[in-house]
Every structure is written in structure tokens, then in C-alpha cells.
PDB file of C-alpha atoms in Angstrom:
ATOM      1  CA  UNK A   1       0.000   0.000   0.000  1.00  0.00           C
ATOM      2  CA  UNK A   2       1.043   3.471  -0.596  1.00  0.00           C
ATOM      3  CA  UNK A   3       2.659   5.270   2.120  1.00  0.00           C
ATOM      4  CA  UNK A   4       0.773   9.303   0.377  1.00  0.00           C
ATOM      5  CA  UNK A   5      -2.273   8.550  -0.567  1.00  0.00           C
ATOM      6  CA  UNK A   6      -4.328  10.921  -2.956  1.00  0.00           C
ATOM      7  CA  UNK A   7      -7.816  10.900  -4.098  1.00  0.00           C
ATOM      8  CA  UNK A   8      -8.740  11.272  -6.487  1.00  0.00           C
ATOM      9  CA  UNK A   9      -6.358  10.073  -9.343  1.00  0.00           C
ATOM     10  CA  UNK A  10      -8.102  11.782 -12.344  1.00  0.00           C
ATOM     11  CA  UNK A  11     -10.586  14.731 -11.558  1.00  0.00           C
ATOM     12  CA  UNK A  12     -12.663  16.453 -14.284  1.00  0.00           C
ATOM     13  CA  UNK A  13     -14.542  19.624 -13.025  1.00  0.00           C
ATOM     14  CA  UNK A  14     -16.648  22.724 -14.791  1.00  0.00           C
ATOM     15  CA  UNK A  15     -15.765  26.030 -13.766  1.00  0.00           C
ATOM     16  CA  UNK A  16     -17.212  27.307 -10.442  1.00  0.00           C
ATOM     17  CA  UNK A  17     -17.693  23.923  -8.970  1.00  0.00           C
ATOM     18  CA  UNK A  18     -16.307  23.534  -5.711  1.00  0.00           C
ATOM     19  CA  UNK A  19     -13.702  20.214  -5.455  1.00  0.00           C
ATOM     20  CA  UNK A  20     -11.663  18.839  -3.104  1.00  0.00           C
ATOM     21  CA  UNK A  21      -8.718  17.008  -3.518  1.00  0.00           C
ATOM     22  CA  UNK A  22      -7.267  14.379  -0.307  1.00  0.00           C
ATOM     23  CA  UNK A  23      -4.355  13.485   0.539  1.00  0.00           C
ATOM     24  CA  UNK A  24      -3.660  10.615   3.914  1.00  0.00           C
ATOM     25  CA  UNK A  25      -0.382   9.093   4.867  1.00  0.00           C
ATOM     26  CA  UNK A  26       0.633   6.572   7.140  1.00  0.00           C
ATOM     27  CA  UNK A  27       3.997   7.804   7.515  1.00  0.00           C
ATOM     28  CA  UNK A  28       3.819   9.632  10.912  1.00  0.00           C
ATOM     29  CA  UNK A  29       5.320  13.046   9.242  1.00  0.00           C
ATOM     30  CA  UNK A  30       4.266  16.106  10.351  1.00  0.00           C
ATOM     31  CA  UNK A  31       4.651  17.968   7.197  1.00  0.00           C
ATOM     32  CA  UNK A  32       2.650  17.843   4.632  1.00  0.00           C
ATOM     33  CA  UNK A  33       2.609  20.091   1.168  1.00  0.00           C
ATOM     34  CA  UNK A  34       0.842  20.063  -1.489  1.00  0.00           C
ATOM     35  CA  UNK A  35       2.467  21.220  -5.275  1.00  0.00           C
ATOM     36  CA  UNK A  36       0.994  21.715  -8.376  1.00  0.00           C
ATOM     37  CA  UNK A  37       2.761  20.749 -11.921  1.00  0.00           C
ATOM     38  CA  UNK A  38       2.129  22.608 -15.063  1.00  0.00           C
ATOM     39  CA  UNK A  39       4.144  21.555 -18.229  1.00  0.00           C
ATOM     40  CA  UNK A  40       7.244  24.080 -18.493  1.00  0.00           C
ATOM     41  CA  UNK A  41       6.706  25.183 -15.127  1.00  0.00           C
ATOM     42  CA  UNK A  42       7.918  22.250 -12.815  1.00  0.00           C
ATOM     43  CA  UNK A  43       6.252  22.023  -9.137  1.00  0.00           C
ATOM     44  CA  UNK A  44       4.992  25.026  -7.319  1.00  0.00           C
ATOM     45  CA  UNK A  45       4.239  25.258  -3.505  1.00  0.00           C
ATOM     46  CA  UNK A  46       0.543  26.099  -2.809  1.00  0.00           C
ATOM     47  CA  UNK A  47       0.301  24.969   0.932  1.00  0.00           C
ATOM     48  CA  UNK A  48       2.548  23.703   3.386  1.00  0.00           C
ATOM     49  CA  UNK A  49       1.599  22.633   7.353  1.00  0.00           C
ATOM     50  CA  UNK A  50       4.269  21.817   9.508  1.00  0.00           C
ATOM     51  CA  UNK A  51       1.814  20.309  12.463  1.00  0.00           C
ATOM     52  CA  UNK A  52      -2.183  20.215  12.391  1.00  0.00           C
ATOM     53  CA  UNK A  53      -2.041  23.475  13.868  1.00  0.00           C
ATOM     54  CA  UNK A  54       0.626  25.017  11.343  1.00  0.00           C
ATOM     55  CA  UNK A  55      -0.755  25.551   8.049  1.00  0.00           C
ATOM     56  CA  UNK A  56       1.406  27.995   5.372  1.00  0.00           C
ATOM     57  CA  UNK A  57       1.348  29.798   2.247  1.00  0.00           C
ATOM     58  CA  UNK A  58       3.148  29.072  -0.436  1.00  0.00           C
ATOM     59  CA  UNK A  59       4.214  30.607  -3.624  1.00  0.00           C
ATOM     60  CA  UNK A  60       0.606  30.181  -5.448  1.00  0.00           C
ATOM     61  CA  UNK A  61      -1.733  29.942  -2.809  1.00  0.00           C
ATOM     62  CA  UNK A  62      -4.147  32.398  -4.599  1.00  0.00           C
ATOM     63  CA  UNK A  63      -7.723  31.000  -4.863  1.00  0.00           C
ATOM     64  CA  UNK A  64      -6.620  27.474  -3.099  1.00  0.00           C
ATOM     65  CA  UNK A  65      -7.668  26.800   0.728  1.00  0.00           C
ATOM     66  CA  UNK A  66      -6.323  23.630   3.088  1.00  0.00           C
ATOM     67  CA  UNK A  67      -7.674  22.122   5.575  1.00  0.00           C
ATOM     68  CA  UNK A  68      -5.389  20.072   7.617  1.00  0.00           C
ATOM     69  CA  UNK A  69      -7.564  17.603   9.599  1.00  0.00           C
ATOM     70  CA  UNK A  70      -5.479  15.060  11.589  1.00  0.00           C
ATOM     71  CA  UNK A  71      -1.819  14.299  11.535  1.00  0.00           C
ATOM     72  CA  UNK A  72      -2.393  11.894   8.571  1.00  0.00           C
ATOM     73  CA  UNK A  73      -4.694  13.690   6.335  1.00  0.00           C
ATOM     74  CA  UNK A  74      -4.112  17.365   4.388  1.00  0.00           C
ATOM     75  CA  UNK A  75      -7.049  18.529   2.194  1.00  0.00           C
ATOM     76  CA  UNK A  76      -6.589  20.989  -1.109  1.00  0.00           C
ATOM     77  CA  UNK A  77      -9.782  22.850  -1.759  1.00  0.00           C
ATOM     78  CA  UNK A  78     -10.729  24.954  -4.785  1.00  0.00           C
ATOM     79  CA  UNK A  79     -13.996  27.002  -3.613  1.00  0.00           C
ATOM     80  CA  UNK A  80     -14.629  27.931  -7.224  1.00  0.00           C
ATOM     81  CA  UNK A  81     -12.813  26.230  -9.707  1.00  0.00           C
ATOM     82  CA  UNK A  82     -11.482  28.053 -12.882  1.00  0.00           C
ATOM     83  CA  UNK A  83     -10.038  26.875 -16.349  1.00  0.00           C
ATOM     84  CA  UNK A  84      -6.221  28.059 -15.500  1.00  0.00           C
ATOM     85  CA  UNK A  85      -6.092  25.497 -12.315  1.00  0.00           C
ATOM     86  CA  UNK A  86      -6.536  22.586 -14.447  1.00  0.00           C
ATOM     87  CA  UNK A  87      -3.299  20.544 -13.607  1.00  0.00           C
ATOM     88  CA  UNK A  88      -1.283  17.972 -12.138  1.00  0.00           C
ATOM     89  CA  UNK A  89      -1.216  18.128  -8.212  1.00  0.00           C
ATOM     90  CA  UNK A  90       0.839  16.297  -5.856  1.00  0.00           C
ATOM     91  CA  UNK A  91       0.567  16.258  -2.093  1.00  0.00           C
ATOM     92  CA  UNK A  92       4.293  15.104  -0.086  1.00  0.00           C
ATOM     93  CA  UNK A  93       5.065  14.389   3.391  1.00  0.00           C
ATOM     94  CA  UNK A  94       8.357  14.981   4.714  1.00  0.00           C
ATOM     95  CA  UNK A  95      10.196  14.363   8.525  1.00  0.00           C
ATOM     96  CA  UNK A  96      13.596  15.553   9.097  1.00  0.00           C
ATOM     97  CA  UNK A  97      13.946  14.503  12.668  1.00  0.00           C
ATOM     98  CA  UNK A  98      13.587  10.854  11.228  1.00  0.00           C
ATOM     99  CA  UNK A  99      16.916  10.658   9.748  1.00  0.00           C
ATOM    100  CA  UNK A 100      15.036  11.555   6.392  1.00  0.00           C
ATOM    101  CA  UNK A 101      16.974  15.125   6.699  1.00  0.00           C
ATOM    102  CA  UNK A 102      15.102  17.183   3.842  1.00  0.00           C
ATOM    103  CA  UNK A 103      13.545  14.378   1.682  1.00  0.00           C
ATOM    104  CA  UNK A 104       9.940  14.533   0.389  1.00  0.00           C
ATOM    105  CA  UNK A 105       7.786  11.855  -0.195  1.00  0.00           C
ATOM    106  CA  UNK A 106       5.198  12.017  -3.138  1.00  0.00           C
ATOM    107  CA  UNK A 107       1.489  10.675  -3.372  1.00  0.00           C
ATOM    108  CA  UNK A 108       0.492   9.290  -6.750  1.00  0.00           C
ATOM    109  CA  UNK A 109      -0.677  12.985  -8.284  1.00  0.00           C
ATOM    110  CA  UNK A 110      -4.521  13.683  -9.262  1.00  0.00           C
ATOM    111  CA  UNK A 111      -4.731  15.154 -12.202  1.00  0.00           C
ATOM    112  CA  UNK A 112      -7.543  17.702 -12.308  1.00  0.00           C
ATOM    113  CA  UNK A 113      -9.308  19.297 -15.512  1.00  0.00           C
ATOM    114  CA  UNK A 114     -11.472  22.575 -15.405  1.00  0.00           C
ATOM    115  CA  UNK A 115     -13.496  22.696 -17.846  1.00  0.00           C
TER     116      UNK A 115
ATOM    117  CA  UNK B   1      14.406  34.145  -3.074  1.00  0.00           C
ATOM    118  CA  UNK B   2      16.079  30.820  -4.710  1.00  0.00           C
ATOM    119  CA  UNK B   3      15.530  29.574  -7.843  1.00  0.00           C
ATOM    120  CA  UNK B   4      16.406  26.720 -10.157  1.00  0.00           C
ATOM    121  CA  UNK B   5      17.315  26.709 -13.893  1.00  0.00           C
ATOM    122  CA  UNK B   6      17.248  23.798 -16.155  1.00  0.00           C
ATOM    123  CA  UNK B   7      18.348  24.973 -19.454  1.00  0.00           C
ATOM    124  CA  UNK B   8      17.312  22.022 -21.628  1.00  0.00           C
ATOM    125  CA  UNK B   9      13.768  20.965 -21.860  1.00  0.00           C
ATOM    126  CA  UNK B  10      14.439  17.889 -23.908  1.00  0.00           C
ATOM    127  CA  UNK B  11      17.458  15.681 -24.227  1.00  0.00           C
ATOM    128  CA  UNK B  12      17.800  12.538 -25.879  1.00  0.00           C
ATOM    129  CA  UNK B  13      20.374   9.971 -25.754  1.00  0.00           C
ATOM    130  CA  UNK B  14      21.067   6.639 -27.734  1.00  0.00           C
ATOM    131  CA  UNK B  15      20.672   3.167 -25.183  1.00  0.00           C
ATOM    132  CA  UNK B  16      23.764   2.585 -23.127  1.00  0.00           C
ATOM    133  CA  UNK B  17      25.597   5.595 -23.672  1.00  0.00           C
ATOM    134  CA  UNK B  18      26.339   8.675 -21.095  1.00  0.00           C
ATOM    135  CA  UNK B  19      23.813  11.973 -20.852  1.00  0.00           C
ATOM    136  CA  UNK B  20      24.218  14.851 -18.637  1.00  0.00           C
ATOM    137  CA  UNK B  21      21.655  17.195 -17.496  1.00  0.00           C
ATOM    138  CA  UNK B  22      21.900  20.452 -16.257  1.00  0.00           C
ATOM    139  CA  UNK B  23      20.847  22.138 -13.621  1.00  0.00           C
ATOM    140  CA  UNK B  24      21.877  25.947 -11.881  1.00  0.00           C
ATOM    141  CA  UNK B  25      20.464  27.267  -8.976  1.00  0.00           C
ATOM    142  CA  UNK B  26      20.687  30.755  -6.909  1.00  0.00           C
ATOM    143  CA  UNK B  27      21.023  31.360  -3.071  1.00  0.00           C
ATOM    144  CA  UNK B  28      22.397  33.248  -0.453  1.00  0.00           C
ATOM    145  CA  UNK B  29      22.331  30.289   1.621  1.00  0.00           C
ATOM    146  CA  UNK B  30      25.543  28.169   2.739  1.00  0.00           C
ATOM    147  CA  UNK B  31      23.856  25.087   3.463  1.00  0.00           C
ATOM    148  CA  UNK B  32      21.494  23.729   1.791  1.00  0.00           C
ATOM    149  CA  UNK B  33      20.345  20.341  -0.149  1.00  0.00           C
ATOM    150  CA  UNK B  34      19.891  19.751  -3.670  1.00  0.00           C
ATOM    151  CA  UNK B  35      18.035  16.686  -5.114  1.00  0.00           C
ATOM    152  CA  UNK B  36      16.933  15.295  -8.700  1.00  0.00           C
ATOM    153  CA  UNK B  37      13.739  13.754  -8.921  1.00  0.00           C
ATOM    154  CA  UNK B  38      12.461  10.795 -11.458  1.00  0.00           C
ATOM    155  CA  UNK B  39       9.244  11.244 -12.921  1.00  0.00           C
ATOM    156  CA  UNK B  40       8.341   8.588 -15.622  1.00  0.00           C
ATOM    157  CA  UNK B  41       5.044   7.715 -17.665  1.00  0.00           C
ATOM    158  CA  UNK B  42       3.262   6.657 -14.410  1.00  0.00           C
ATOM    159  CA  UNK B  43       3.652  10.340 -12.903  1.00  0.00           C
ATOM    160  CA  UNK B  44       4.980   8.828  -9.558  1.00  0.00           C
ATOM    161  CA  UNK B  45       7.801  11.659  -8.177  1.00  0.00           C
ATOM    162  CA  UNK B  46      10.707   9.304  -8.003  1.00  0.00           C
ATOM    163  CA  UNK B  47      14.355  10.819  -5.809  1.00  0.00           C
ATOM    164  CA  UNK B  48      17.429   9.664  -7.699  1.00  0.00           C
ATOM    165  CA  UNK B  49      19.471  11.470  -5.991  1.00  0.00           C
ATOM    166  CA  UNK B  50      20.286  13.907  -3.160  1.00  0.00           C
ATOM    167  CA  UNK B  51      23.492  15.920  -2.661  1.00  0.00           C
ATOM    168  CA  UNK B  52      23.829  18.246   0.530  1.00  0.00           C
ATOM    169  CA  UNK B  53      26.292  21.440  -0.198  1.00  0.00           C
ATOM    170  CA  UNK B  54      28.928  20.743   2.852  1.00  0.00           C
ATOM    171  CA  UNK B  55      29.694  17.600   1.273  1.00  0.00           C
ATOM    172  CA  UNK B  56      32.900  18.315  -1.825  1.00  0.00           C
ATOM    173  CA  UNK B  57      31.917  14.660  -2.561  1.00  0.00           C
ATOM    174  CA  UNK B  58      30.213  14.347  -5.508  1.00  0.00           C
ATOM    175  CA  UNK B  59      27.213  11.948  -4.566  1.00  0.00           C
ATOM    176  CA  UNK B  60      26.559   8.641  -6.313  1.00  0.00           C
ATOM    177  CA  UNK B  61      23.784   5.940  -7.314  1.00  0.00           C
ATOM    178  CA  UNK B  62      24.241   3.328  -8.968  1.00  0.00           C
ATOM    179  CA  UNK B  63      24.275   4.599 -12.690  1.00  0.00           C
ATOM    180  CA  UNK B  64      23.142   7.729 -11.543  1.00  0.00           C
ATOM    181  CA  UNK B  65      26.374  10.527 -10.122  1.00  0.00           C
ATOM    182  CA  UNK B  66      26.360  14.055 -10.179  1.00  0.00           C
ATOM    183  CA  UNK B  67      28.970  16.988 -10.347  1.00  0.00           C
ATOM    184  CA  UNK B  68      28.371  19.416  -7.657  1.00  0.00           C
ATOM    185  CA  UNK B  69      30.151  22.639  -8.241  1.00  0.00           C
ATOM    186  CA  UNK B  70      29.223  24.971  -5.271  1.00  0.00           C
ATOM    187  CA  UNK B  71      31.118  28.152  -6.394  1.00  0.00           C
ATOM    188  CA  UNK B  72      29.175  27.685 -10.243  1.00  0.00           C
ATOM    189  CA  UNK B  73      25.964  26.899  -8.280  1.00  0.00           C
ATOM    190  CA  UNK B  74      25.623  23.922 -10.474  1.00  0.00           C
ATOM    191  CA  UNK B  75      24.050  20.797 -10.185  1.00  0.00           C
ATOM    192  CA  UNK B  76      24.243  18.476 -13.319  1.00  0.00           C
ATOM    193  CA  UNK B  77      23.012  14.641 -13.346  1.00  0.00           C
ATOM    194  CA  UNK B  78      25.137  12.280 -15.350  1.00  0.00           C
ATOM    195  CA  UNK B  79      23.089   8.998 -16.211  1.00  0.00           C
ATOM    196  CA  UNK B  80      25.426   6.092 -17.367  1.00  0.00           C
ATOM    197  CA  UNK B  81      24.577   3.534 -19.322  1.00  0.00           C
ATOM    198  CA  UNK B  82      21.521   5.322 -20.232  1.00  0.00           C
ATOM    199  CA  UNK B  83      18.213   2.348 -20.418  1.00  0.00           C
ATOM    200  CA  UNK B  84      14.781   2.160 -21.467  1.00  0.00           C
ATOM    201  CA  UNK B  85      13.594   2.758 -17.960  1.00  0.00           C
ATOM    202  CA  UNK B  86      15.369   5.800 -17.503  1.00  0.00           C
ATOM    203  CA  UNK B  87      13.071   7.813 -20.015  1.00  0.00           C
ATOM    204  CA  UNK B  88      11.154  10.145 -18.116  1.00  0.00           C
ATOM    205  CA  UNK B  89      10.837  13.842 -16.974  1.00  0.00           C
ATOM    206  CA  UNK B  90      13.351  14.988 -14.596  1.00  0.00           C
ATOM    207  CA  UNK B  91      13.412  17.781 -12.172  1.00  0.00           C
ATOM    208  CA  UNK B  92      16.194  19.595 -10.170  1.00  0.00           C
ATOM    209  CA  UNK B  93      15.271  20.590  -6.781  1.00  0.00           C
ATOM    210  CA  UNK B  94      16.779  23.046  -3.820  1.00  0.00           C
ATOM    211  CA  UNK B  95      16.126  23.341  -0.314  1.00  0.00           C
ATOM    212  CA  UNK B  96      17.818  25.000   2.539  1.00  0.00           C
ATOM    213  CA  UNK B  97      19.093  23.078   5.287  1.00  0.00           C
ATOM    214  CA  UNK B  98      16.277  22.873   7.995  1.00  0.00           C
ATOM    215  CA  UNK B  99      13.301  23.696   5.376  1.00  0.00           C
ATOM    216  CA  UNK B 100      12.006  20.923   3.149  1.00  0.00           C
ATOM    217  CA  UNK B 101      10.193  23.385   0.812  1.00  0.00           C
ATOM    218  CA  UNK B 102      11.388  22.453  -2.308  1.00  0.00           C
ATOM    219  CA  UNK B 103      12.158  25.070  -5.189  1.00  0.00           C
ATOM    220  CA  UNK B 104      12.015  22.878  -8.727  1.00  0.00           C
ATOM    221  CA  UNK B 105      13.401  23.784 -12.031  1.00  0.00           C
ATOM    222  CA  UNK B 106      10.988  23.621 -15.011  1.00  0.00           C
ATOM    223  CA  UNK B 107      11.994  19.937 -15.600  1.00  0.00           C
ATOM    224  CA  UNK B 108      13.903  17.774 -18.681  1.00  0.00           C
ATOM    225  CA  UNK B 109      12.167  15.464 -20.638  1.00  0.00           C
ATOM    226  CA  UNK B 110      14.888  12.440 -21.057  1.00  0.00           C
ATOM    227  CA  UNK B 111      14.174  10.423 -24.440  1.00  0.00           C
ATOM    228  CA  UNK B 112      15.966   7.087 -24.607  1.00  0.00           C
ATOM    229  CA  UNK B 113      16.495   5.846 -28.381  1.00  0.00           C
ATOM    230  CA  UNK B 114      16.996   2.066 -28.574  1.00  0.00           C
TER     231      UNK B 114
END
């Protein structure tokens, strides 16, 4: 079983819909992120929680909420989905008091179309 | 703020010979970590390899080495060997020491000619 797990895998949405995207780990790491791809951009930061009380901007966080639940689980909301967030998005976890030092490790990706 | 430049958006290489990709990255910082992450067909975020900046060792895996060169700020991957498997996108990565917030370059798409 997967140690990130996202859901969904494939997403396809129409613009203003609200969506959610999940992400669980069984890990034990208390940080969680969550990136988003675009082709010929690489991975951007949108959120970042270093504990469940801890939750962080990051470099797009514009129009993106989180929600982070319980140790284990990080939520990625869109409250009104628009065409230009259609894209690839990855939640990690990472622990670098667990001889990890500054590794991340990636769910699966859902990919998520706004149509 | 740091950022990370990879120069080449494709690269292509016959089967079993030697590619390098490139990397360069900007900071202030004195420590920090820099990393090169897999990802093939199956999207999975694979890490091939990590190299932390106090270490004049270049680090190695397997087929997989880099060359480090702190004062150049760069970062390039050299894949020997080169196999079907290794075909895939691949993205540089920076991170201070301390903070696992990843900067990422735009990526190289890796093409593997049998």
C-alpha cells in the first residue's frame, strides 16, 4: 500500500464547482505540502503545514484553501474552480527529525481538468 | 528568493551511452540540499538522488552521479549507461538546510532511443 495517498487520481470539473482534492499518509510526518505541476513550469508550492495546527502559504496559494484535519490527512480545496487550475497536483510528506533530513515523499498525483 | 534553472527541456540519448543534465540554482544560503527527482510515464515523483552542499563529494547511485560545483551553483546529473527505464521527466530541486520546501526547475524530458 502506498505510504501518500491521494484521491482522487483523475478529476474532471466545470468552472465554479467547488472540489476537493485528499491526501492521507501513514507515515507519521508532520509535514505535509501540497504542489501543483504545469508543463514548463515544474512544481509550485501552494500549501505547506508543519503540524495540524501550522498551516502555510506558499508561492501560489491564490484561490486554493487547506484544511489540515489530523496528523495523517491534508485537504486541497478549490472554492470555485477556474479553467487556468486545471493541472497535475501532488501532495508530499516529509520528517527531518527521522533521519530523512530534507527528503519529500510524493502521493500518486490527481490530475484535475477545469473545464 | 532561490531559484532553479534547467536549461534544456528535452534531451535525448542513444541506449547505453552517457547523458548529462543540467541544472543551476541561486542562493544566499551556505547550506542547503539539492536533489533530482524521477518522474516517468506513471507520474509517480521518483528521488534519484540527493546531494547536501557541505559535502565536496560528488554523490553517487548506482548509474546515476552528479557533479556538484558549489562556487558555479551547479548541479548536473550524469546517467550512465543510459536504459529504457530511464526515459522520463526529470526535475532539479533546492532546499535550505532545515526547510524541506522544495524550489524545482521547469523539468527535462529524457528520451531514450533504442
Amino acid at each position: 500500500d502506498a505510504d501518500v495517498t491521494q484521491t482522487p487520481r483523475n478529476r474532471i470539473t466545470k468552472t465554479g464547482k467547488r472540489i476537493m482534492l485528499e491526501c492521507s499518509q501513514t507515515k507519521g510526518h508532520d509535514r505535509m505540502y501540497w504542489y501543483r505541476q504545469d508543463p514548463g513550469l515544474g512544481l509550485r508550492l501552494i500549501y505547506y503545514s508543519f503540524d495540524v495546527k501550522d498551516i502555510n502559504k506558499g508561492e501560489i496559494s491564490d484561490g486554493y484553501s487547506v484544511s489540515r484535519q489530523a496528523q495523517a490527512k491534508f485537504s486541497l480545496s478549490l472554492e470555485s474552480a477556474i479553467p487556468n487550475q486545471t493541472a497535475l497536483y501532488f501532495c508530499a510528506t516529509s520528517d527531518p527529525t527521522g533521519g530523512q533530513d530534507e527528503k519529500l515523499f510524493f502521493g500518486s498525483g490527481t490530475q484535475l481538468s477545469v473545464l | 528568493a532561490q531559484t532553479v534553472t534547467q536549461s534544456q527541456p528535452e534531451m535525448s540519448v542513444q541506449e547505453a551511452e552517457t547523458v548529462t543534465l543540467s541544472c543551476t540554482y541561486d542562493t544566499s544560503e551556505s547550506d542547503y540540499y539539492l536533489f533530482w527527482y524521477k518522474q516517468p510515464p506513471s507520474r509517480q515523483m521518483i528521488l534519484v538522488i540527493r546531494q547536501e552542499a557541505y559535502k565536496q563529494q560528488n554523490a553517487t547511485e548506482n548509474r546515476f552521479s552528479v557533479n556538484f560545483q558549489k562556487a558555479a551553483k551547479s548541479f548536473s546529473l550524469k546517467i550512465s549507461d543510459s536504459q529504457l527505464g530511464d526515459a522520463a521527466m526529470y526535475f532539479c530541486a533546492y532546499t535550505n538546510f532545515g526547510n524541506e520546501k522544495l524550489t524545482f526547475g521547469t523539468g527535462t524530458r529524457l528520451t531514450i532511443i533504442p
